[in-house]
Amino acid sequence: MTLAEILPTVNAVLNGTSAALLLAGFVAIRRGARDVHRALMLAACASSVLFLAGYFTRIALTGTHRFPGGGALRAAYLAVLGSHTLLAALAAPLILRTLFLAFRARFPDHRRIARAALPVWMYVSVTGVVVYVMLYHLAPAP
Protein backbone atom coordinates (compact mmCIF):
# COMPACT_ATOMS: atom_id res chain seq x y z
CA MET A 1 0.00 0.00 0.00
CA THR A 2 1.23 3.49 -0.84
CA LEU A 3 1.07 6.55 1.36
CA ALA A 4 -1.59 8.05 -0.92
CA GLU A 5 -3.73 4.93 -0.48
CA ILE A 6 -3.48 4.81 3.31
CA LEU A 7 -3.85 8.55 4.04
CA PRO A 8 -7.66 8.70 3.66
CA THR A 9 -8.07 6.03 6.35
CA VAL A 10 -5.48 7.67 8.60
CA ASN A 11 -7.26 11.00 8.16
CA ALA A 12 -10.62 9.49 9.06
CA VAL A 13 -9.10 7.97 12.19
CA LEU A 14 -7.60 11.36 13.11
CA ASN A 15 -11.00 13.03 12.67
CA GLY A 16 -12.66 10.36 14.81
CA THR A 17 -9.95 10.72 17.42
CA SER A 18 -10.46 14.47 17.49
CA ALA A 19 -14.21 14.00 18.01
CA ALA A 20 -13.63 11.54 20.87
CA LEU A 21 -11.10 13.87 22.52
CA LEU A 22 -13.47 16.83 22.18
CA LEU A 23 -16.26 14.88 23.84
CA ALA A 24 -13.96 13.73 26.63
CA GLY A 25 -12.68 17.31 27.07
CA PHE A 26 -16.25 18.58 27.34
CA VAL A 27 -17.04 15.98 30.01
CA ALA A 28 -13.82 16.84 31.87
CA ILE A 29 -14.59 20.57 32.06
CA ARG A 30 -18.16 19.84 33.16
CA ARG A 31 -16.70 17.81 36.01
CA GLY A 32 -14.29 20.63 36.89
CA ALA A 33 -11.16 18.74 35.82
CA ARG A 34 -9.36 21.70 34.20
CA ASP A 35 -5.99 19.99 33.79
CA VAL A 36 -7.59 16.97 32.13
CA HIS A 37 -9.70 19.27 29.95
CA ARG A 38 -6.62 21.21 28.88
CA ALA A 39 -4.71 18.06 27.96
CA LEU A 40 -7.64 16.61 26.03
CA MET A 41 -8.28 19.82 24.10
CA LEU A 42 -4.60 20.16 23.18
CA ALA A 43 -4.63 16.54 22.04
CA ALA A 44 -7.75 17.23 19.93
CA CYS A 45 -5.99 20.22 18.42
CA ALA A 46 -2.92 18.09 17.66
CA SER A 47 -5.13 15.44 16.07
CA SER A 48 -6.78 18.06 13.88
CA VAL A 49 -3.42 19.54 12.85
CA LEU A 50 -2.16 16.07 11.93
CA PHE A 51 -5.35 15.53 9.94
CA LEU A 52 -4.74 18.76 8.00
CA ALA A 53 -1.15 17.72 7.27
CA GLY A 54 -2.36 14.34 6.03
CA TYR A 55 -5.19 15.87 4.01
CA PHE A 56 -2.95 18.36 2.21
CA THR A 57 -0.35 15.65 1.63
CA ARG A 58 -2.98 13.41 0.02
CA ILE A 59 -4.20 16.28 -2.16
CA ALA A 60 -0.61 16.98 -3.22
CA LEU A 61 -0.06 13.32 -4.07
CA THR A 62 -3.34 12.47 -5.80
CA GLY A 63 -5.39 15.62 -6.36
CA THR A 64 -9.05 15.93 -5.50
CA HIS A 65 -11.54 13.11 -5.86
CA ARG A 66 -14.96 13.55 -7.36
CA PHE A 67 -17.80 11.52 -5.91
CA PRO A 68 -18.42 8.83 -8.54
CA GLY A 69 -22.06 8.13 -7.75
CA GLY A 70 -25.23 9.95 -8.61
CA GLY A 71 -28.74 10.41 -7.34
CA ALA A 72 -29.68 10.76 -3.69
CA LEU A 73 -26.33 9.46 -2.40
CA ARG A 74 -24.46 12.12 -4.37
CA ALA A 75 -26.83 14.83 -3.13
CA ALA A 76 -26.33 13.68 0.47
CA TYR A 77 -22.56 13.56 -0.02
CA LEU A 78 -22.46 17.07 -1.45
CA ALA A 79 -24.64 18.40 1.39
CA VAL A 80 -22.41 16.84 4.04
CA LEU A 81 -19.20 17.89 2.25
CA GLY A 82 -20.48 21.45 1.72
CA SER A 83 -21.47 21.96 5.34
CA HIS A 84 -18.27 20.27 6.51
CA THR A 85 -16.08 22.55 4.38
CA LEU A 86 -17.93 25.74 5.31
CA LEU A 87 -17.87 24.99 9.02
CA ALA A 88 -14.22 23.87 8.90
CA ALA A 89 -13.34 27.31 7.54
CA LEU A 90 -15.33 28.87 10.40
CA ALA A 91 -13.91 26.52 13.05
CA ALA A 92 -10.23 27.22 12.39
CA PRO A 93 -10.20 30.86 13.58
CA LEU A 94 -12.55 30.03 16.48
CA ILE A 95 -10.25 27.25 17.66
CA LEU A 96 -7.17 29.43 17.36
CA ARG A 97 -8.89 32.23 19.26
CA THR A 98 -10.00 29.95 22.10
CA LEU A 99 -6.46 28.53 22.38
CA PHE A 100 -5.00 32.05 22.48
CA LEU A 101 -7.44 33.13 25.19
CA ALA A 102 -6.80 29.99 27.26
CA PHE A 103 -3.02 30.46 27.07
CA ARG A 104 -3.50 34.07 28.18
CA ALA A 105 -5.69 32.89 31.09
CA ARG A 106 -8.60 35.00 29.84
CA PHE A 107 -11.10 32.34 30.81
CA PRO A 108 -14.39 34.30 30.67
CA ASP A 109 -13.65 35.24 27.03
CA HIS A 110 -12.31 31.75 26.37
CA ARG A 111 -15.53 30.13 27.64
CA ARG A 112 -17.72 32.47 25.58
CA ILE A 113 -15.98 31.58 22.31
CA ALA A 114 -15.42 27.92 23.21
CA ARG A 115 -19.18 27.47 23.60
CA ALA A 116 -19.52 28.28 19.90
CA ALA A 117 -16.29 26.61 18.76
CA LEU A 118 -16.85 23.23 20.40
CA PRO A 119 -20.03 22.16 18.55
CA VAL A 120 -18.66 23.46 15.25
CA TRP A 121 -15.37 21.61 15.75
CA MET A 122 -17.24 18.47 16.80
CA TYR A 123 -19.45 18.66 13.70
CA VAL A 124 -16.42 19.10 11.43
CA SER A 125 -14.62 16.14 13.04
CA VAL A 126 -17.63 13.82 12.81
CA THR A 127 -18.57 14.84 9.28
CA GLY A 128 -14.95 14.31 8.25
CA VAL A 129 -15.45 10.64 9.08
CA VAL A 130 -18.83 10.62 7.30
CA VAL A 131 -17.27 12.13 4.15
CA TYR A 132 -14.59 9.44 4.22
CA VAL A 133 -17.13 6.62 4.59
CA MET A 134 -19.32 8.04 1.84
CA LEU A 135 -16.46 8.59 -0.60
CA TYR A 136 -14.40 5.46 0.03
CA HIS A 137 -16.96 2.88 1.18
CA LEU A 138 -20.46 3.84 0.04
CA ALA A 139 -19.68 5.32 -3.37
CA PRO A 140 -19.93 3.00 -6.33
CA ALA A 141 -16.60 1.96 -7.80
CA PRO A 142 -15.54 4.19 -10.71
GROMACS .gro file of C-alpha atoms in nm:
model
  142
    1MET     CA    1   0.000   0.000   0.000
    2THR     CA    2   0.123   0.349  -0.084
    3LEU     CA    3   0.107   0.655   0.136
    4ALA     CA    4  -0.159   0.805  -0.092
    5GLU     CA    5  -0.373   0.493  -0.048
    6ILE     CA    6  -0.348   0.481   0.331
    7LEU     CA    7  -0.385   0.855   0.404
    8PRO     CA    8  -0.766   0.870   0.366
    9THR     CA    9  -0.807   0.603   0.635
   10VAL     CA   10  -0.548   0.767   0.860
   11ASN     CA   11  -0.726   1.100   0.816
   12ALA     CA   12  -1.062   0.949   0.906
   13VAL     CA   13  -0.910   0.797   1.219
   14LEU     CA   14  -0.760   1.136   1.311
   15ASN     CA   15  -1.100   1.303   1.267
   16GLY     CA   16  -1.266   1.036   1.481
   17THR     CA   17  -0.995   1.072   1.742
   18SER     CA   18  -1.046   1.447   1.749
   19ALA     CA   19  -1.421   1.400   1.801
   20ALA     CA   20  -1.363   1.154   2.087
   21LEU     CA   21  -1.110   1.387   2.252
   22LEU     CA   22  -1.347   1.683   2.218
   23LEU     CA   23  -1.626   1.488   2.384
   24ALA     CA   24  -1.396   1.373   2.663
   25GLY     CA   25  -1.268   1.731   2.707
   26PHE     CA   26  -1.625   1.858   2.734
   27VAL     CA   27  -1.704   1.598   3.001
   28ALA     CA   28  -1.382   1.684   3.187
   29ILE     CA   29  -1.459   2.057   3.206
   30ARG     CA   30  -1.816   1.984   3.316
   31ARG     CA   31  -1.670   1.781   3.601
   32GLY     CA   32  -1.429   2.063   3.689
   33ALA     CA   33  -1.116   1.874   3.582
   34ARG     CA   34  -0.936   2.170   3.420
   35ASP     CA   35  -0.599   1.999   3.379
   36VAL     CA   36  -0.759   1.697   3.213
   37HIS     CA   37  -0.970   1.927   2.995
   38ARG     CA   38  -0.662   2.121   2.888
   39ALA     CA   39  -0.471   1.806   2.796
   40LEU     CA   40  -0.764   1.661   2.603
   41MET     CA   41  -0.828   1.982   2.410
   42LEU     CA   42  -0.460   2.016   2.318
   43ALA     CA   43  -0.463   1.654   2.204
   44ALA     CA   44  -0.775   1.723   1.993
   45CYS     CA   45  -0.599   2.022   1.842
   46ALA     CA   46  -0.292   1.809   1.766
   47SER     CA   47  -0.513   1.544   1.607
   48SER     CA   48  -0.678   1.806   1.388
   49VAL     CA   49  -0.342   1.954   1.285
   50LEU     CA   50  -0.216   1.607   1.193
   51PHE     CA   51  -0.535   1.553   0.994
   52LEU     CA   52  -0.474   1.876   0.800
   53ALA     CA   53  -0.115   1.772   0.727
   54GLY     CA   54  -0.236   1.434   0.603
   55TYR     CA   55  -0.519   1.587   0.401
   56PHE     CA   56  -0.295   1.836   0.221
   57THR     CA   57  -0.035   1.565   0.163
   58ARG     CA   58  -0.298   1.341   0.002
   59ILE     CA   59  -0.420   1.628  -0.216
   60ALA     CA   60  -0.061   1.698  -0.322
   61LEU     CA   61  -0.006   1.332  -0.407
   62THR     CA   62  -0.334   1.247  -0.580
   63GLY     CA   63  -0.539   1.562  -0.636
   64THR     CA   64  -0.905   1.593  -0.550
   65HIS     CA   65  -1.154   1.311  -0.586
   66ARG     CA   66  -1.496   1.355  -0.736
   67PHE     CA   67  -1.780   1.152  -0.591
   68PRO     CA   68  -1.842   0.883  -0.854
   69GLY     CA   69  -2.206   0.813  -0.775
   70GLY     CA   70  -2.523   0.995  -0.861
   71GLY     CA   71  -2.874   1.041  -0.734
   72ALA     CA   72  -2.968   1.076  -0.369
   73LEU     CA   73  -2.633   0.946  -0.240
   74ARG     CA   74  -2.446   1.212  -0.437
   75ALA     CA   75  -2.683   1.483  -0.313
   76ALA     CA   76  -2.633   1.368   0.047
   77TYR     CA   77  -2.256   1.356  -0.002
   78LEU     CA   78  -2.246   1.707  -0.145
   79ALA     CA   79  -2.464   1.840   0.139
   80VAL     CA   80  -2.241   1.684   0.404
   81LEU     CA   81  -1.920   1.789   0.225
   82GLY     CA   82  -2.048   2.145   0.172
   83SER     CA   83  -2.147   2.196   0.534
   84HIS     CA   84  -1.827   2.027   0.651
   85THR     CA   85  -1.608   2.255   0.438
   86LEU     CA   86  -1.793   2.574   0.531
   87LEU     CA   87  -1.787   2.499   0.902
   88ALA     CA   88  -1.422   2.387   0.890
   89ALA     CA   89  -1.334   2.731   0.754
   90LEU     CA   90  -1.533   2.887   1.040
   91ALA     CA   91  -1.391   2.652   1.305
   92ALA     CA   92  -1.023   2.722   1.239
   93PRO     CA   93  -1.020   3.086   1.358
   94LEU     CA   94  -1.255   3.003   1.648
   95ILE     CA   95  -1.025   2.725   1.766
   96LEU     CA   96  -0.717   2.943   1.736
   97ARG     CA   97  -0.889   3.223   1.926
   98THR     CA   98  -1.000   2.995   2.210
   99LEU     CA   99  -0.646   2.853   2.238
  100PHE     CA  100  -0.500   3.205   2.248
  101LEU     CA  101  -0.744   3.313   2.519
  102ALA     CA  102  -0.680   2.999   2.726
  103PHE     CA  103  -0.302   3.046   2.707
  104ARG     CA  104  -0.350   3.407   2.818
  105ALA     CA  105  -0.569   3.289   3.109
  106ARG     CA  106  -0.860   3.500   2.984
  107PHE     CA  107  -1.110   3.234   3.081
  108PRO     CA  108  -1.439   3.430   3.067
  109ASP     CA  109  -1.365   3.524   2.703
  110HIS     CA  110  -1.231   3.175   2.637
  111ARG     CA  111  -1.553   3.013   2.764
  112ARG     CA  112  -1.772   3.247   2.558
  113ILE     CA  113  -1.598   3.158   2.231
  114ALA     CA  114  -1.542   2.792   2.321
  115ARG     CA  115  -1.918   2.747   2.360
  116ALA     CA  116  -1.952   2.828   1.990
  117ALA     CA  117  -1.629   2.661   1.876
  118LEU     CA  118  -1.685   2.323   2.040
  119PRO     CA  119  -2.003   2.216   1.855
  120VAL     CA  120  -1.866   2.346   1.525
  121TRP     CA  121  -1.537   2.161   1.575
  122MET     CA  122  -1.724   1.847   1.680
  123TYR     CA  123  -1.945   1.866   1.370
  124VAL     CA  124  -1.642   1.910   1.143
  125SER     CA  125  -1.462   1.614   1.304
  126VAL     CA  126  -1.763   1.382   1.281
  127THR     CA  127  -1.857   1.484   0.928
  128GLY     CA  128  -1.495   1.431   0.825
  129VAL     CA  129  -1.545   1.064   0.908
  130VAL     CA  130  -1.883   1.062   0.730
  131VAL     CA  131  -1.727   1.213   0.415
  132TYR     CA  132  -1.459   0.944   0.422
  133VAL     CA  133  -1.713   0.662   0.459
  134MET     CA  134  -1.932   0.804   0.184
  135LEU     CA  135  -1.646   0.859  -0.060
  136TYR     CA  136  -1.440   0.546   0.003
  137HIS     CA  137  -1.696   0.288   0.118
  138LEU     CA  138  -2.046   0.384   0.004
  139ALA     CA  139  -1.968   0.532  -0.337
  140PRO     CA  140  -1.993   0.300  -0.633
  141ALA     CA  141  -1.660   0.196  -0.780
  142PRO     CA  142  -1.554   0.419  -1.071
   0.00000   0.00000   0.00000
